[in-house]
Amino acid sequence: MQANPSLREAFLEKCRSHVVSPVSRPPAVVSDRGKLELEGARLTENYPDALTDTHGLLSAAPFVFKTGSPWPKATGGPDAQPFRRRLHPIGDHPIVSSWDQILTDILEYLKGAGDTFNGILPLGFGNVREPTAFCPLVVAICVEPNTIGFEAAKTVASHVKTDILAGAGFGDVDVAIWELEMSFSGTAGLTSLDPGLGDEAYRLAVRTVEKEIGTLLEAIESEEKRMWGLQARLDRGVEDMDGKIACSIEDAERNIESAIGTIVPLIGLHDEVTKLMSIVDNRVIGRVLFADPIGVSSDGDGYTRDWAAIKMKPGASRDDFQGNKVYIDDKLNNRKFLECMFPHAADRDGARYPDSGLMQLHDVVPAHELTKFKHLNANGDPALAVLKNGMMTGTTMGWLSQLDSLVRRTDLTRGSLDFWSRELTIVPHEAERGAFSEKGDSGSVVFDRGGRVVGMLTGGGGSATSTDVTFATPFCEIEKRIKEVLPDARLLD
């Protein structure tokens, strides 16, 4: 039976509606700055740089106090726009070998100093569009907003700097008390009783296919207009002495044919999914084989443990399904990938974009490489660029720090869950306009430019609406635990 032409056109128009017009301006980055400026008096009265120290960060979360000299400020009087800050990862810093003990000492002190603290974050700070950080390392002691006074903040920061950091030989490292909220989205808590892929996951899959079709339709229309314009020039008698116009017309025709060739199977996939997978029972792909209780991997300050193993039912995937691949072409094309993942000329061996934008995951970054990077950033310094494709933000890029953070995990909905855990620390890549992750991205796999798995995303730090810093559990730790429970598991075959 032939499809009703009007229904088919309505479907194609729906696909087009998912596509943002290429001539429209991208949405502006939204921050909480306006709200904070109204509240800023309570902080700037005692610490004048409370807002300017973090101006430009996505959350705009302010400092309560910072030790040391003031950070650079814009000149030009009271009307001058403040410098916009950006976070830097910690690379090859002398403190790396001492950091584990320093973290432990800071945590022990904080546990006796009150119940308001929720994180210890090692970060670099710089200005937007400046290649290097003006502050290569500040230890940020984080608190929930409005939970600590200025004098108490000053006491804590001063003690950490003079007694702990200076005692370890790093008295030049400053300390900030930062009003930063922590988000934690458990991935294996199994609180949902939905027996199949949830409705939101199903709707997202359908929308993704429709958006891809819409994007291809837009590309076809653009190529048709280009082809018609070129043909009109020939029809008006414009000479094509070197054949460039004819070649451009042929190029447009090939692009149109390629797009049509891609759309046809996508429409078939959409038809299959909406006809068969709309029934909830048809979306059941397996059952939970094992779920580790959410907690910490060891007593004291281990890494977050939060994972589950699913046993797939026969026929859940096609015979030709290629597993352990992550799609990055939703936001990251060939040129941007190579520029951002291989920014230094001396570090481009094996530089290539994954076929069809599908990154094959094939190995795990070992623990020793998480504190001794082998890649280089644009300045030639040791660095590790990472990627992920999350449910909320899609494909994003970031930089991993060589120093772990310590983060307090609390969730009253899960039986008063409350523990401190070590976390990999990830900051947004300077080429990104937004965060590396947002709420809803937890559980995403974080990997490097070659497809080696770095970690599993567990949460972030920022505000209720924006994330500045992302946290992850090293996958080498997860792999170790999986092999304890499921010794025959083949993770990356």
CSV table of N, CA and C in Angstrom, one decimal, residues 379-438:
chain,number,residue,atom,x,y,z
A,379,ASN,N,49.5,24.8,24.2
A,379,ASN,CA,50.7,25.4,24.7
A,379,ASN,C,51.9,24.4,24.8
A,380,GLY,N,51.6,23.1,24.4
A,380,GLY,CA,52.6,22.1,24.5
A,380,GLY,C,52.8,21.5,25.9
A,381,ASP,N,51.8,21.8,26.8
A,381,ASP,CA,51.9,21.2,28.2
A,381,ASP,C,51.1,19.9,28.2
A,382,PRO,N,51.5,19.0,29.1
A,382,PRO,CA,50.8,17.7,29.2
A,382,PRO,C,49.3,17.9,29.5
A,383,ALA,N,48.5,17.2,28.8
A,383,ALA,CA,47.0,17.4,29.0
A,383,ALA,C,46.3,16.2,28.5
A,384,LEU,N,45.0,16.1,28.8
A,384,LEU,CA,44.2,15.0,28.3
A,384,LEU,C,42.8,15.5,28.0
A,385,ALA,N,42.5,15.7,26.7
A,385,ALA,CA,41.2,16.1,26.3
A,385,ALA,C,40.3,14.9,26.3
A,386,VAL,N,39.0,15.1,26.7
A,386,VAL,CA,38.1,14.0,26.8
A,386,VAL,C,36.8,14.4,26.2
A,387,LEU,N,35.9,13.4,25.9
A,387,LEU,CA,34.6,13.6,25.3
A,387,LEU,C,33.6,12.8,26.0
A,388,LYS,N,32.4,13.1,25.7
A,388,LYS,CA,31.2,12.2,26.1
A,388,LYS,C,30.0,12.6,25.3
A,389,ASN,N,29.1,11.7,25.2
A,389,ASN,CA,27.8,11.9,24.5
A,389,ASN,C,26.7,11.6,25.6
A,390,GLY,N,26.1,12.7,26.2
A,390,GLY,CA,25.2,12.5,27.2
A,390,GLY,C,23.7,12.7,26.7
A,391,MET,N,22.8,12.2,27.5
A,391,MET,CA,21.4,12.3,27.1
A,391,MET,C,20.9,13.8,27.0
A,392,MET,N,21.4,14.7,27.9
A,392,MET,CA,21.0,16.0,27.9
A,392,MET,C,21.7,17.0,27.0
A,393,THR,N,23.1,16.8,27.0
A,393,THR,CA,23.9,17.8,26.3
A,393,THR,C,24.6,17.2,25.0
A,394,GLY,N,24.3,16.0,24.7
A,394,GLY,CA,25.0,15.4,23.5
A,394,GLY,C,26.5,15.3,23.6
A,395,THR,N,27.1,15.5,22.5
A,395,THR,CA,28.6,15.4,22.5
A,395,THR,C,29.2,16.7,23.0
A,396,THR,N,30.1,16.6,23.9
A,396,THR,CA,30.8,17.8,24.4
A,396,THR,C,32.3,17.4,24.7
A,397,MET,N,33.1,18.4,24.8
A,397,MET,CA,34.6,18.2,25.0
A,397,MET,C,35.0,18.9,26.3
A,398,GLY,N,36.0,18.3,26.9
A,398,GLY,CA,36.5,18.9,28.1
A,398,GLY,C,38.0,18.5,28.3
A,399,TRP,N,38.5,19.0,29.5
A,399,TRP,CA,39.9,18.7,29.9
A,399,TRP,C,39.8,18.0,31.2
A,400,LEU,N,40.6,16.9,31.3
A,400,LEU,CA,40.7,16.2,32.6
A,400,LEU,C,41.8,16.8,33.4
A,401,SER,N,41.6,16.9,34.7
A,401,SER,CA,42.7,17.4,35.6
A,401,SER,C,43.5,16.2,36.1
A,402,GLN,N,44.8,16.4,36.4
A,402,GLN,CA,45.6,15.4,37.0
A,402,GLN,C,45.3,15.2,38.5
A,403,LEU,N,44.6,16.1,39.1
A,403,LEU,CA,44.2,16.1,40.5
A,403,LEU,C,42.8,15.7,40.7
A,404,ASP,N,42.5,14.7,41.5
A,404,ASP,CA,41.1,14.4,41.9
A,404,ASP,C,40.5,15.4,42.8
A,405,SER,N,39.2,15.5,42.8
A,405,SER,CA,38.4,16.3,43.7
A,405,SER,C,37.9,15.3,44.8
A,406,LEU,N,37.5,15.9,45.9
A,406,LEU,CA,36.7,15.2,46.9
A,406,LEU,C,35.4,15.8,47.0
A,407,VAL,N,34.3,15.0,46.9
A,407,VAL,CA,33.0,15.6,46.8
A,407,VAL,C,32.1,14.8,47.8
A,408,ARG,N,31.3,15.6,48.4
A,408,ARG,CA,30.3,15.0,49.4
A,408,ARG,C,29.0,14.7,48.6
A,409,ARG,N,28.6,13.4,48.7
A,409,ARG,CA,27.4,12.9,48.1
A,409,ARG,C,26.3,12.8,49.1
A,410,THR,N,25.2,13.6,48.9
A,410,THR,CA,24.1,13.5,49.8
A,410,THR,C,22.8,13.4,49.0
A,411,ASP,N,21.9,12.5,49.4
A,411,ASP,CA,20.6,12.4,48.7
A,411,ASP,C,19.6,11.8,49.7
A,412,LEU,N,18.8,12.7,50.2
A,412,LEU,CA,17.8,12.2,51.2
A,412,LEU,C,16.8,11.3,50.7
A,413,THR,N,16.6,11.3,49.3
A,413,THR,CA,15.6,10.4,48.7
A,413,THR,C,16.1,9.0,48.7
A,414,ARG,N,17.4,8.7,49.0
A,414,ARG,CA,17.9,7.4,49.0
A,414,ARG,C,18.4,6.9,50.4
A,415,GLY,N,17.5,7.1,51.3
A,415,GLY,CA,17.8,6.7,52.7
A,415,GLY,C,18.9,7.5,53.3
A,416,SER,N,18.8,8.8,53.2
A,416,SER,CA,19.8,9.7,53.8
A,416,SER,C,21.3,9.3,53.4
A,417,LEU,N,21.4,9.1,52.1
A,417,LEU,CA,22.8,8.8,51.5
A,417,LEU,C,23.7,9.9,51.8
A,418,ASP,N,24.9,9.7,52.4
A,418,ASP,CA,25.8,10.7,52.8
A,418,ASP,C,27.2,10.2,52.8
A,419,PHE,N,28.1,10.5,51.9
A,419,PHE,CA,29.5,10.0,51.9
A,419,PHE,C,30.3,10.9,51.1
A,420,TRP,N,31.6,10.9,51.3
A,420,TRP,CA,32.6,11.6,50.6
A,420,TRP,C,33.3,10.7,49.6
A,421,SER,N,33.5,11.1,48.4
A,421,SER,CA,34.2,10.2,47.4
A,421,SER,C,35.2,11.0,46.5
A,422,ARG,N,36.2,10.4,46.1
A,422,ARG,CA,37.1,11.0,45.2
A,422,ARG,C,36.5,10.9,43.8
A,423,GLU,N,36.8,12.0,43.0
A,423,GLU,CA,36.2,12.1,41.7
A,423,GLU,C,37.3,12.6,40.7
A,424,LEU,N,37.3,12.1,39.5
A,424,LEU,CA,38.0,12.7,38.4
A,424,LEU,C,37.4,14.1,38.2
A,425,THR,N,38.2,15.1,37.9
A,425,THR,CA,37.8,16.5,37.7
A,425,THR,C,37.9,16.9,36.3
A,426,ILE,N,36.8,17.3,35.7
A,426,ILE,CA,36.7,17.7,34.3
A,426,ILE,C,36.2,19.1,34.1
A,427,VAL,N,36.8,19.9,33.4
A,427,VAL,CA,36.4,21.3,33.1
A,427,VAL,C,36.0,21.4,31.6
A,428,PRO,N,35.2,22.3,31.2
A,428,PRO,CA,34.8,22.5,29.8
A,428,PRO,C,36.0,22.8,28.9
A,429,HIS,N,36.0,22.3,27.7
A,429,HIS,CA,37.0,22.7,26.7
A,429,HIS,C,36.8,24.2,26.3
A,430,GLU,N,37.8,24.9,26.1
A,430,GLU,CA,37.7,26.3,25.7
A,430,GLU,C,36.9,26.6,24.4
A,431,ALA,N,36.8,25.5,23.6
A,431,ALA,CA,36.1,25.7,22.3
A,431,ALA,C,34.6,25.5,22.5
A,432,GLU,N,34.2,25.1,23.7
A,432,GLU,CA,32.8,24.9,24.0
A,432,GLU,C,32.2,26.2,24.6
A,433,ARG,N,30.9,26.5,24.2
A,433,ARG,CA,30.2,27.6,24.8
A,433,ARG,C,29.4,27.2,26.1
A,434,GLY,N,29.2,26.0,26.3
A,434,GLY,CA,28.5,25.5,27.4
A,434,GLY,C,29.2,24.6,28.3
A,435,ALA,N,28.5,23.9,29.1
A,435,ALA,CA,29.1,23.0,30.1
A,435,ALA,C,29.5,21.6,29.5
A,436,PHE,N,30.4,20.9,30.1
A,436,PHE,CA,30.8,19.6,29.7
A,436,PHE,C,29.6,18.7,29.9
A,437,SER,N,28.8,18.9,31.0
A,437,SER,CA,27.7,18.1,31.3
A,437,SER,C,26.7,18.9,32.1
A,438,GLU,N,25.4,18.4,32.1
A,438,GLU,CA,24.4,19.0,32.9
A,438,GLU,C,23.6,17.8,33.6
